[in-house]
Amino acid sequence: MRQKFLVVSTAVGLLFLLLFLVSPIAFIFYFIATQMAEVAPLLASNYYFDISPSAFQGAIQVAQIGGVWRVTIRGPDMGVVLNSIWVGLLVAALDTTLGLLLAYVLAKYEFRGRSLLGVLATAPLIVVPFVNAYAIRLFLNPLWGTLNWLLSALGLPLRLDIRDLAAVAFTQILAFLPVAYLNIYTAISRVDPTLEEMANNLGASESRAARDIVMRLAMPGIATAFALTFILSVDDIAAPIIFQDYPAARKLMSFQVYQYFINSMNGQISPAAALLALILLALSLASFLAVRKYVGLKQYAMLIRQLRPKSYRPGPAGYVLIAFSYLLAIAATSPLIGALSILFVTRWASSPLPEGISLSLALDRLETVLTDPYYVRGIVNTIVYGVSATLIIVLVGILIAVAAARSRGPTANILDALATAPIAIPGLVVAYAYFLTLLPLSNVLSSCCPLLAQAIDPLYNPAPALIVGYSVRKLPFAVRAIYAGLQQLHISMEEVSLNLGASYTRTLREVVVPMLKNNIISGALIAFVYIASDVTLGVTLGTLKGIISSDHAMPITAVMSVDVQGSVNGLFYASALGLILALIQISAIILTTKVLKTRYGLII
């Protein structure tokens, strides 16, 4: 009876993933194969690959003017593909290094203010898309930006001008630092403290125990943090859009795919975009496969119970690390503070700090976004898409988690791999795959099934593609939460119910699901939060119907993108929408961590 249910749930899970994940992406390969003659010359173009000496000219320039050192950092311009790779590697390397430092300080040292540092380190998880990046742009302005204002106030003879690809990388480093920190912190916290005590008893110092015991055992978390931040960097579209007036910032694969996608709204599909999406997918999957054994469901560990890690009293070097960690956490949190403060200010255009702070002004802007049909439509769309996709995620996630946890064999392993894979698949690739498959399919069906053709036409009705796309991309978060609960639920619980004559469906409904209630709810909440703050699907598929009418199909993030790129006042309303998004995310995190007594985890 149970075996029959597992076969059915495995089949449903595989069918869902094959239909809505594998098939659309496979169609990109087919499309490229049919357009090879047109896209092949792209690979030979300097615009996409350029390793000539001219690519590195002006990457870093230093000049001394009037006793002040002026450093201009642009980064090399090696073409669209190589630019994405070096920016992604730089972001991943720095975020992993800095995240390791933060994680070690918070996991291993006892000091006053530790809780405050923890809050500052995790606060950037609250995403205010586009406005965060815009705030960083304000900080970095070489003439009146906050960074150079601080350097001047400290009396340092140094001025920094961070622009082009370096500005994009800087923005991504701050944005993705908490992702790296949380993964590494979780890994360090799970190292058995008795192993360190054994090392200490054998004469090993704190630094040697950290190097030879903690770091080695925490390597899965460190490797996962590197891979995940690399994937997030190459898929990021917010920072390139904000810095797009720098020509080099446009030469990233994510921006190119986005731009081609927007140009495709007239129905013309670009082979170049498909090729870039394919390269983007290959890079992400290569990163994912490199750490596959660490991020599979079998290695999953969002444990409710954790061993308390061994901690130390910091020495002089420890206090230096703590001070640096505070500076780092404040720097990572400042874009969020800047983004939300824009809601309250009269202007912030040519001064290092915002001017004319007014609560009534903020309330007026909030009233506008809560009453204007254009903004209300964006909020309603986000709720409808989020709730619909979350319901699908919960239903499919339960089936996949049960099948993966209670089955053995190659089919279960394939299901495990497919259920985890969306973590590594860029949203831009999913968006382009759906557009590429649904538009021709709609044209084919228009003659025989006009209503169905209209329903799936992404140019006329992108909502179904968005809901399915969200449910596929955020599925791993719910599957992992439910799978973790099943690992902690002994199978004898099910055996008792089955021995009493209940069917497995009834056992699942009346025994398993109630006992996994917290896991299911927390997984659903985390999935909903990531859906609400998702950028890539929203700014691509969400804008296909058009952005002028109040009857648009855009979620909040797409509305924010249009507003930030549209006008100065649009920036203020985007900040108001960002506050609403932030409140949604904060509520979900509090509910998950306090009410449900589970940790708000990411990957491991």
Coordinates of C-alpha atoms in Angstrom, one line a residue:
M1 CA 0.0 0.0 0.0
R2 CA 2.8 2.4 1.0
Q3 CA 4.9 1.2 -1.9
K4 CA 2.0 2.0 -4.4
F5 CA 1.7 5.5 -3.0
L6 CA 5.4 6.1 -3.2
V7 CA 5.3 5.0 -6.9
V8 CA 2.5 7.4 -7.6
S9 CA 4.1 10.3 -5.7
T10 CA 7.4 9.7 -7.5
A11 CA 5.6 9.7 -10.8
V12 CA 3.8 12.9 -10.0
G13 CA 6.9 14.6 -8.8
L14 CA 8.9 13.5 -11.9
L15 CA 6.1 14.5 -14.2
F16 CA 5.9 18.0 -12.7
L17 CA 9.6 18.6 -12.9
L18 CA 10.0 17.1 -16.4
L19 CA 7.0 19.1 -17.7
F20 CA 7.8 22.4 -16.2
L21 CA 11.5 22.4 -15.7
V22 CA 13.3 19.9 -17.9
S23 CA 11.3 20.2 -21.1
P24 CA 11.3 24.1 -21.5
I25 CA 15.0 24.2 -20.8
A26 CA 15.6 21.3 -23.2
F27 CA 13.8 23.4 -25.9
I28 CA 16.5 26.0 -25.6
F29 CA 19.0 23.4 -26.8
Y30 CA 16.7 22.5 -29.7
F31 CA 16.3 26.2 -30.6
I32 CA 20.0 26.8 -30.5
A33 CA 20.6 23.8 -32.7
T34 CA 18.2 25.1 -35.3
Q35 CA 19.8 28.6 -35.2
M36 CA 23.5 27.5 -35.0
A37 CA 24.5 29.3 -38.2
E38 CA 23.2 32.6 -36.9
V39 CA 24.5 32.3 -33.3
A40 CA 27.9 30.7 -33.9
P41 CA 29.6 33.9 -35.1
L42 CA 28.7 35.5 -31.8
L43 CA 31.3 33.4 -30.0
A44 CA 34.1 34.8 -32.2
S45 CA 33.1 38.4 -31.5
N46 CA 35.2 40.6 -29.2
Y47 CA 32.0 41.8 -27.7
Y48 CA 31.5 38.4 -26.0
F49 CA 35.1 37.3 -25.5
D50 CA 38.0 39.7 -25.3
I51 CA 41.3 38.8 -23.6
S52 CA 43.4 41.4 -25.5
P53 CA 45.6 43.8 -23.6
S54 CA 43.0 46.6 -24.2
A55 CA 40.5 44.7 -22.1
F56 CA 42.6 45.4 -19.0
Q57 CA 43.4 49.1 -19.7
G58 CA 42.0 51.4 -17.1
A59 CA 40.8 48.6 -14.8
I60 CA 42.4 50.4 -11.9
Q61 CA 43.8 54.0 -12.2
V62 CA 45.7 55.8 -9.4
A63 CA 46.5 59.5 -9.5
Q64 CA 47.6 62.1 -6.9
I65 CA 46.0 65.5 -7.1
G66 CA 46.7 68.1 -4.5
G67 CA 48.0 65.6 -2.0
V68 CA 45.0 63.4 -2.3
W69 CA 45.2 59.9 -3.9
R70 CA 42.3 59.3 -6.3
V71 CA 41.7 55.7 -7.1
T72 CA 39.4 54.8 -10.0
I73 CA 38.3 51.2 -10.1
R74 CA 36.5 49.9 -13.2
G75 CA 37.6 46.3 -13.5
P76 CA 38.6 44.7 -16.8
D77 CA 36.1 44.6 -19.7
M78 CA 36.7 41.1 -21.2
G79 CA 33.4 40.8 -23.1
V80 CA 29.9 39.7 -22.1
V81 CA 30.7 36.1 -21.2
L82 CA 34.1 36.6 -19.4
N83 CA 32.8 39.6 -17.6
S84 CA 30.0 37.6 -16.0
I85 CA 32.5 34.9 -15.0
W86 CA 35.1 37.2 -13.4
V87 CA 32.4 39.3 -11.6
G88 CA 30.8 36.1 -10.3
L89 CA 34.1 34.6 -9.2
L90 CA 35.1 37.8 -7.5
V91 CA 31.7 38.1 -5.7
A92 CA 31.8 34.4 -4.6
A93 CA 35.4 34.6 -3.4
L94 CA 35.0 37.8 -1.4
D95 CA 31.6 36.8 0.0
T96 CA 32.8 33.4 1.1
T97 CA 35.9 34.9 2.7
L98 CA 34.0 37.7 4.5
G99 CA 31.1 35.4 5.4
L100 CA 33.6 32.9 6.9
L101 CA 35.0 35.7 9.1
L102 CA 31.6 36.8 10.2
A103 CA 30.4 33.2 10.8
Y104 CA 33.5 32.3 12.8
V105 CA 33.3 35.4 15.0
L106 CA 29.6 34.9 15.8
A107 CA 29.9 31.1 16.2
K108 CA 33.1 30.9 18.3
Y109 CA 33.5 34.1 20.3
E110 CA 31.6 35.2 23.4
F111 CA 31.4 39.0 23.7
R112 CA 29.0 41.7 24.6
G113 CA 27.0 42.9 21.6
R114 CA 27.1 39.5 19.9
S115 CA 23.3 39.5 19.4
L116 CA 23.5 42.9 17.8
L117 CA 26.2 41.8 15.4
G118 CA 24.0 38.8 14.5
V119 CA 21.1 41.0 13.7
L120 CA 23.2 43.3 11.6
A121 CA 24.7 40.4 9.7
T122 CA 21.4 38.9 8.8
A123 CA 19.4 42.1 8.2
P124 CA 20.5 42.4 4.5
L125 CA 18.5 39.2 3.9
I126 CA 15.5 41.6 3.8
V127 CA 15.5 42.5 0.1
V128 CA 14.3 45.8 -1.3
P129 CA 15.0 45.1 -5.0
F130 CA 16.5 47.8 -7.1
V131 CA 16.3 50.5 -4.4
N132 CA 19.1 48.7 -2.4
A133 CA 21.3 48.9 -5.5
Y134 CA 20.2 52.5 -6.1
A135 CA 21.2 53.4 -2.5
I136 CA 24.7 51.9 -3.1
R137 CA 25.0 54.0 -6.2
L138 CA 24.3 57.0 -4.1
F139 CA 27.0 55.9 -1.6
L140 CA 29.5 55.4 -4.4
N141 CA 29.0 58.7 -6.3
P142 CA 32.6 60.0 -6.7
L143 CA 31.6 63.7 -6.3
W144 CA 29.2 63.8 -3.3
G145 CA 28.7 60.2 -2.4
T146 CA 28.7 59.0 1.3
L147 CA 31.8 56.9 0.9
N148 CA 34.1 59.8 -0.1
W149 CA 32.4 62.0 2.4
L150 CA 33.3 59.6 5.2
L151 CA 36.9 59.3 3.9
S152 CA 37.1 63.1 3.9
A153 CA 35.6 63.4 7.4
L154 CA 38.2 60.9 8.7
G155 CA 41.0 63.1 7.2
L156 CA 42.2 60.3 4.9
P157 CA 44.0 61.5 1.7
L158 CA 42.1 59.0 -0.4
R159 CA 39.1 59.3 -2.7
L160 CA 37.5 56.3 -4.4
D161 CA 35.6 56.2 -7.7
I162 CA 34.1 52.7 -8.1
R163 CA 32.2 52.4 -11.4
D164 CA 31.4 50.1 -14.3
L165 CA 31.7 46.4 -13.5
A166 CA 33.4 47.1 -10.3
A167 CA 30.3 48.9 -9.0
V168 CA 28.1 46.0 -10.0
A169 CA 30.5 43.6 -8.2
F170 CA 30.6 45.8 -5.1
T171 CA 26.8 45.9 -5.0
Q172 CA 26.5 42.2 -5.3
I173 CA 29.1 41.5 -2.7
L174 CA 27.1 43.5 -0.1
A175 CA 23.8 42.0 -1.3
F176 CA 24.8 38.3 -1.1
L177 CA 27.1 38.5 1.9
P178 CA 24.3 37.2 4.3
V179 CA 23.7 34.3 2.1
A180 CA 27.3 33.2 2.4
Y181 CA 27.4 34.0 6.1
L182 CA 24.3 32.0 7.0
N183 CA 25.4 28.9 5.1
I184 CA 28.9 29.0 6.7
Y185 CA 27.6 29.8 10.2
T186 CA 25.2 26.8 10.0
A187 CA 28.0 24.5 9.0
I188 CA 30.4 25.8 11.7
S189 CA 27.6 25.5 14.4
R190 CA 27.1 21.9 13.5
V191 CA 30.7 20.9 14.1
D192 CA 30.7 18.6 17.1
P193 CA 32.3 20.6 20.0
T194 CA 33.8 17.5 21.5
L195 CA 36.1 17.2 18.6
E196 CA 37.6 20.7 19.3
E197 CA 37.8 19.8 23.0
M198 CA 39.8 16.7 22.1
A199 CA 42.1 18.7 19.9
N200 CA 42.6 21.3 22.7
N201 CA 43.3 18.5 25.2
L202 CA 46.0 17.2 22.8
G203 CA 47.6 20.6 22.9
A204 CA 46.2 22.2 19.8
S205 CA 45.6 26.0 20.1
E206 CA 42.4 27.7 19.1
S207 CA 43.8 28.7 15.7
R208 CA 45.0 25.2 14.9
A209 CA 41.7 23.6 16.1
A210 CA 39.9 26.1 13.9
R211 CA 42.1 25.4 10.9
D212 CA 42.4 21.6 11.2
I213 CA 39.0 20.7 12.7
V214 CA 36.4 23.4 12.3
M215 CA 37.2 24.6 8.8
R216 CA 37.6 21.1 7.4
L217 CA 34.4 19.8 8.8
A218 CA 32.6 23.0 7.8
M219 CA 33.9 22.7 4.2
P220 CA 30.4 21.7 2.8
G221 CA 28.9 24.9 4.0
I222 CA 31.9 26.9 2.7
A223 CA 31.7 25.3 -0.7
T224 CA 28.0 25.7 -0.9
A225 CA 28.3 29.4 0.0
F226 CA 30.8 29.9 -2.8
A227 CA 28.7 28.1 -5.4
L228 CA 25.5 29.8 -4.3
T229 CA 26.9 33.3 -4.4
F230 CA 28.4 32.7 -7.8
I231 CA 25.0 31.5 -9.1
L232 CA 23.3 34.5 -7.6
S233 CA 25.8 36.9 -9.1
V234 CA 25.7 35.7 -12.7
D235 CA 21.8 35.6 -12.5
D236 CA 21.5 39.1 -10.8
I237 CA 19.8 41.7 -12.9
A238 CA 19.1 44.5 -10.4
A239 CA 22.7 45.8 -10.1
P240 CA 23.3 45.8 -13.9
I241 CA 20.0 47.7 -14.4
I242 CA 20.9 50.3 -11.8
F243 CA 24.4 50.9 -13.3
Q244 CA 23.4 50.4 -16.9
D245 CA 24.5 54.0 -17.9
Y246 CA 28.0 52.6 -17.6
P247 CA 28.6 50.8 -20.9
A248 CA 30.6 48.0 -19.4
A249 CA 27.8 47.3 -16.8
R250 CA 25.6 46.3 -19.8
K251 CA 28.2 43.7 -20.9
L252 CA 27.0 41.0 -18.5
M253 CA 25.0 38.0 -19.6
S254 CA 22.2 38.6 -17.3
F255 CA 21.6 42.1 -18.6
Q256 CA 22.0 41.0 -22.2
V257 CA 19.4 38.3 -21.8
Y258 CA 17.1 40.7 -20.0
Q259 CA 17.5 43.3 -22.8
Y260 CA 16.9 40.8 -25.5
F261 CA 13.9 39.6 -23.6
I262 CA 12.4 43.0 -23.4
N263 CA 13.0 43.4 -27.1
S264 CA 11.2 40.1 -27.7
M265 CA 7.9 41.7 -26.6
N266 CA 7.1 42.2 -30.2
G267 CA 7.2 38.4 -30.7
Q268 CA 10.6 38.2 -32.3
I269 CA 12.7 35.6 -30.4
S270 CA 16.5 36.3 -30.3
P271 CA 18.8 33.4 -30.9
A272 CA 21.6 35.4 -29.2
A273 CA 19.5 35.6 -26.0
A274 CA 19.0 31.8 -26.1
L275 CA 22.7 31.2 -26.5
L276 CA 23.5 33.5 -23.6
A277 CA 20.8 31.8 -21.5
L278 CA 22.4 28.5 -22.3
I279 CA 25.9 29.6 -21.3
L280 CA 24.3 31.1 -18.1
L281 CA 22.7 27.8 -17.4
A282 CA 26.0 25.9 -18.0
L283 CA 27.9 28.1 -15.6
S284 CA 25.3 27.7 -12.9
L285 CA 25.0 24.0 -13.3
A286 CA 28.8 23.5 -13.3
S287 CA 28.9 25.3 -9.9
F288 CA 26.0 23.3 -8.6
L289 CA 27.5 20.0 -9.7
A290 CA 30.8 20.9 -8.1
V291 CA 29.1 20.9 -4.7
R292 CA 26.2 18.5 -5.5
K293 CA 27.1 16.0 -2.8
Y294 CA 26.7 18.8 -0.2
V295 CA 23.4 20.2 -1.3
G296 CA 21.4 17.1 -2.1
L297 CA 18.5 16.1 0.0
K298 CA 20.4 13.2 1.6
Q299 CA 22.9 15.7 2.9
Y300 CA 20.3 18.2 3.9
A301 CA 20.3 19.5 7.4
M302 CA 18.0 22.3 8.5
L303 CA 18.0 20.8 11.9
I304 CA 15.8 22.1 14.7
R305 CA 18.1 20.7 17.4
Q306 CA 21.7 21.8 17.2
L307 CA 24.7 21.2 19.3
R308 CA 26.0 24.3 21.0
P309 CA 29.3 25.1 19.3
K310 CA 32.4 25.4 21.4
S311 CA 33.2 29.1 22.1
Y312 CA 36.2 31.0 23.2
R313 CA 37.0 34.3 25.0
P314 CA 38.5 36.6 22.4
G315 CA 42.1 37.7 22.7
P316 CA 43.6 40.8 21.1
A317 CA 43.4 39.3 17.7
G318 CA 39.8 38.2 18.4
Y319 CA 38.8 41.7 19.3
V320 CA 40.3 43.0 16.0
L321 CA 38.2 40.4 14.1
I322 CA 35.1 41.5 16.1
A323 CA 35.7 45.2 15.3
F324 CA 36.2 44.4 11.6
S325 CA 33.0 42.2 11.7
Y326 CA 31.0 45.1 13.0
L327 CA 32.3 47.4 10.2
L328 CA 31.5 44.7 7.7
A329 CA 28.0 44.1 9.0
I330 CA 27.2 47.8 9.1
A331 CA 28.5 48.2 5.5
A332 CA 26.2 45.3 4.4
T333 CA 23.2 46.7 6.2
S334 CA 23.6 50.3 5.1
P335 CA 22.0 49.7 1.6
L336 CA 18.9 48.5 3.3
I337 CA 18.8 51.5 5.6
G338 CA 19.5 53.8 2.7
A339 CA 16.7 52.2 0.5
L340 CA 14.1 52.5 3.2
S341 CA 15.2 56.0 4.2
I342 CA 14.5 57.2 0.7
L343 CA 10.8 56.9 1.5
F344 CA 11.1 59.6 4.2
V345 CA 13.2 62.2 2.4
T346 CA 12.5 65.2 0.2
R347 CA 15.5 64.6 -2.0
W348 CA 18.7 62.7 -2.1
A349 CA 20.5 63.6 -5.3
S350 CA 23.6 65.7 -4.7
S351 CA 24.5 65.3 -1.0
P352 CA 26.1 62.5 1.0
L353 CA 23.1 62.1 3.2
P354 CA 19.4 62.3 2.5
E355 CA 17.8 65.8 2.9
G356 CA 14.4 66.9 4.3
I357 CA 13.2 63.9 6.4
S358 CA 9.5 64.0 6.7
L359 CA 7.1 61.4 8.2
S360 CA 4.0 62.9 6.5
L361 CA 5.8 62.7 3.2
A362 CA 6.4 59.0 3.8
L363 CA 2.7 58.5 4.8
D364 CA 1.6 60.3 1.6
R365 CA 3.7 58.0 -0.6
L366 CA 2.5 54.9 1.2
E367 CA -1.1 56.1 0.7
T368 CA -0.4 56.5 -3.0
V369 CA 1.0 53.0 -3.5
L370 CA -1.9 51.6 -1.4
T371 CA -4.6 53.5 -3.4
D372 CA -3.3 54.1 -6.9
P373 CA -4.7 51.3 -9.2
Y374 CA -1.3 50.9 -10.9
Y375 CA 0.5 50.1 -7.6
V376 CA -2.5 48.2 -6.1
R377 CA -2.5 46.0 -9.1
G378 CA 1.2 45.1 -8.5
I379 CA 0.5 44.3 -4.9
V380 CA -2.5 42.1 -5.8
N381 CA -0.6 40.4 -8.5
T382 CA 2.2 39.5 -6.1
I383 CA -0.3 38.1 -3.6
V384 CA -2.1 36.1 -6.2
Y385 CA 1.0 34.7 -7.8
G386 CA 2.6 34.0 -4.4
V387 CA -0.4 32.2 -2.9
S388 CA -1.1 30.2 -6.0
A389 CA 2.5 29.1 -6.5
T390 CA 2.9 28.3 -2.8
L391 CA -0.1 26.1 -2.8
I392 CA 1.4 24.2 -5.8
I393 CA 4.7 24.0 -4.0
V394 CA 3.2 22.6 -0.8
L395 CA 1.2 19.9 -2.7
V396 CA 4.0 18.8 -5.0
G397 CA 6.6 19.3 -2.2
I398 CA 4.9 16.9 0.1
L399 CA 4.7 14.2 -2.6
I400 CA 8.3 14.7 -3.6
A401 CA 9.6 14.8 0.0
V402 CA 7.8 11.7 0.9
A403 CA 9.0 9.8 -2.2
A404 CA 12.6 11.0 -1.6
A405 CA 12.6 10.2 2.1
R406 CA 10.9 6.8 2.0
S407 CA 12.2 5.4 -1.3
R408 CA 15.6 4.1 -2.3
G409 CA 17.1 3.4 -5.7
P410 CA 18.1 5.3 -8.9
T411 CA 14.6 6.8 -9.5
A412 CA 14.6 8.3 -6.0
N413 CA 18.1 9.7 -6.7
I414 CA 16.9 11.3 -10.0
L415 CA 13.9 12.8 -8.2
D416 CA 16.2 14.1 -5.5
A417 CA 18.5 15.7 -8.1
L418 CA 15.7 17.3 -10.1
A419 CA 14.0 18.6 -6.9
T420 CA 17.2 20.3 -5.9
A421 CA 18.3 21.5 -9.3
P422 CA 16.1 24.7 -9.4
I423 CA 18.5 26.2 -6.9
A424 CA 21.1 26.3 -9.6
I425 CA 19.0 27.3 -12.5
P426 CA 18.9 31.1 -13.1
G427 CA 15.5 32.7 -13.2
L428 CA 16.4 34.4 -16.5
V429 CA 16.9 30.9 -18.0
V430 CA 13.5 29.7 -16.7
A431 CA 11.8 32.9 -18.0
Y432 CA 13.4 32.6 -21.4
A433 CA 12.6 28.9 -21.6
Y434 CA 9.0 29.5 -20.9
F435 CA 8.7 32.3 -23.3
L436 CA 10.5 30.3 -26.0
T437 CA 8.2 27.3 -25.6
L438 CA 4.8 29.0 -24.8
L439 CA 4.8 31.5 -27.7
P440 CA 5.2 29.0 -30.5
L441 CA 2.8 26.6 -28.7
S442 CA 0.2 29.3 -28.4
N443 CA 0.5 30.0 -32.1
V444 CA 0.1 26.4 -33.0
L445 CA -3.0 26.1 -30.8
S446 CA -4.6 29.3 -32.0
S447 CA -6.3 27.6 -35.0
C448 CA -7.8 24.6 -33.1
C449 CA -8.1 25.8 -29.4
P450 CA -8.2 29.6 -29.4
L451 CA -9.2 29.9 -25.8
L452 CA -6.4 27.6 -24.6
A453 CA -4.0 29.4 -26.9
Q454 CA -5.0 32.8 -25.4
A455 CA -4.7 31.4 -21.9
I456 CA -1.0 30.3 -22.3
D457 CA 0.1 33.2 -24.6
P458 CA 2.8 34.9 -22.5
L459 CA 2.3 38.2 -24.4
Y460 CA -1.4 38.3 -23.6
N461 CA -1.6 36.4 -20.3
P462 CA 1.8 35.9 -18.5
A463 CA 0.2 35.0 -15.2
P464 CA 0.1 31.2 -15.7
A465 CA 3.8 31.1 -16.7
L466 CA 4.7 33.3 -13.7
I467 CA 2.8 31.1 -11.2
V468 CA 4.3 27.8 -12.6
G469 CA 7.7 29.4 -12.9
Y470 CA 7.7 30.6 -9.3
S471 CA 6.5 27.2 -8.1
V472 CA 9.3 25.4 -9.9
R473 CA 12.1 27.8 -8.9
K474 CA 11.1 27.9 -5.2
L475 CA 10.1 24.3 -4.8
P476 CA 13.4 23.2 -3.2
F477 CA 12.8 25.4 -0.1
A478 CA 9.6 23.6 0.8
V479 CA 10.9 20.2 -0.2
R480 CA 13.9 20.6 2.0
A481 CA 11.8 21.7 5.0
I482 CA 9.4 18.8 4.7
Y483 CA 12.1 16.3 4.0
A484 CA 13.9 17.4 7.2
G485 CA 10.7 16.8 9.2
L486 CA 10.4 13.3 7.6
Q487 CA 13.9 12.5 8.6
Q488 CA 13.1 13.3 12.2
L489 CA 9.8 11.3 12.1
H490 CA 10.5 7.7 12.7
I491 CA 8.9 5.3 10.2
S492 CA 7.4 3.3 13.1
M493 CA 4.8 6.1 13.4
E494 CA 3.5 5.2 10.0
E495 CA 3.7 1.5 10.7
V496 CA 1.4 1.8 13.7
S497 CA -1.2 3.5 11.6
L498 CA -0.8 1.0 8.8
N499 CA -1.0 -2.0 11.2
L500 CA -4.3 -0.6 12.4
G501 CA -5.7 -0.9 8.9
A502 CA -5.5 2.7 7.7
S503 CA -4.5 3.3 4.1
Y504 CA -1.2 5.1 3.4
T505 CA -3.2 8.1 2.1
R506 CA -5.1 8.3 5.4
T507 CA -1.9 7.8 7.3
L508 CA -0.3 10.6 5.4
R509 CA -3.3 12.9 6.0
E510 CA -4.0 12.1 9.6
V511 CA -0.6 11.2 11.0
V512 CA 2.3 12.4 8.9
V513 CA 1.0 15.8 7.8
P514 CA -0.2 16.9 11.2
M515 CA 3.2 16.0 12.7
L516 CA 5.0 17.9 10.0
K517 CA 2.7 20.9 10.3
N518 CA 5.5 23.2 11.4
N519 CA 7.9 22.0 8.6
I520 CA 5.2 22.5 5.9
I521 CA 4.2 25.9 7.1
S522 CA 7.8 27.1 7.5
G523 CA 8.7 25.8 4.1
A524 CA 5.7 27.4 2.6
L525 CA 6.5 30.8 4.3
I526 CA 10.1 30.7 3.1
A527 CA 8.9 29.9 -0.4
F528 CA 6.4 32.7 -0.3
V529 CA 9.0 35.2 0.9
Y530 CA 11.4 34.3 -2.0
I531 CA 8.5 34.4 -4.5
A532 CA 7.5 37.9 -3.3
S533 CA 11.0 39.2 -3.6
D534 CA 11.9 37.4 -6.8
V535 CA 13.2 39.7 -9.4
T536 CA 14.2 37.8 -12.6
L537 CA 10.8 36.3 -13.4
G538 CA 8.9 39.4 -12.5
V539 CA 10.9 41.8 -14.6
T540 CA 10.9 39.5 -17.6
L541 CA 7.6 37.5 -17.9
G542 CA 5.8 40.0 -15.7
T543 CA 6.3 42.9 -18.1
L544 CA 5.3 41.0 -21.3
K545 CA 1.7 42.2 -21.1
G546 CA 2.8 45.8 -21.0
I547 CA 3.5 48.4 -18.3
I548 CA 1.3 51.3 -19.2
S549 CA -2.2 50.2 -18.2
S550 CA -3.3 49.6 -14.6
D551 CA -4.5 46.2 -15.9
H552 CA -0.8 45.0 -16.1
A553 CA 0.5 41.6 -15.0
M554 CA 3.6 42.9 -13.1
P555 CA 4.3 41.8 -9.5
I556 CA 5.7 44.4 -7.0
T557 CA 9.4 43.8 -8.0
A558 CA 8.6 44.6 -11.7
V559 CA 6.7 47.7 -10.7
M560 CA 9.7 48.8 -8.6
S561 CA 12.0 48.2 -11.6
V562 CA 9.9 50.3 -13.9
D563 CA 9.6 53.1 -11.3
V564 CA 13.3 53.2 -10.4
Q565 CA 14.2 53.5 -14.1
G566 CA 11.4 55.9 -14.9
S567 CA 11.6 59.1 -12.8
V568 CA 12.8 60.6 -9.5
N569 CA 9.4 60.3 -8.0
G570 CA 9.2 56.7 -9.1
L571 CA 12.2 56.0 -6.8
F572 CA 10.2 57.2 -3.8
Y573 CA 7.2 55.0 -4.7
A574 CA 9.6 52.1 -5.3
S575 CA 10.9 52.6 -1.7
A576 CA 7.3 52.6 -0.4
L577 CA 6.7 49.3 -2.2
G578 CA 10.1 48.1 -0.8
L579 CA 8.8 48.8 2.7
I580 CA 5.8 46.7 2.1
L581 CA 8.0 43.9 0.8
A582 CA 10.3 44.2 3.8
L583 CA 7.3 44.0 6.2
I584 CA 6.1 40.8 4.4
Q585 CA 9.6 39.3 4.7
I586 CA 10.1 40.3 8.3
S587 CA 6.7 38.8 9.3
A588 CA 7.5 35.5 7.7
I589 CA 11.0 35.4 9.3
I590 CA 9.6 36.1 12.8
L591 CA 6.8 33.6 12.3
T592 CA 9.2 31.0 11.1
T593 CA 11.8 31.5 13.8
K594 CA 9.7 32.4 16.9
V595 CA 6.3 31.0 16.5
L596 CA 7.1 27.8 14.7
K597 CA 10.4 27.4 16.6
T598 CA 12.4 26.5 13.5
R599 CA 15.4 28.2 12.0
Y600 CA 15.2 30.3 8.9
G601 CA 17.7 28.4 6.8
L602 CA 18.9 28.7 3.3
I603 CA 20.6 25.7 1.7
I604 CA 22.2 23.6 4.4

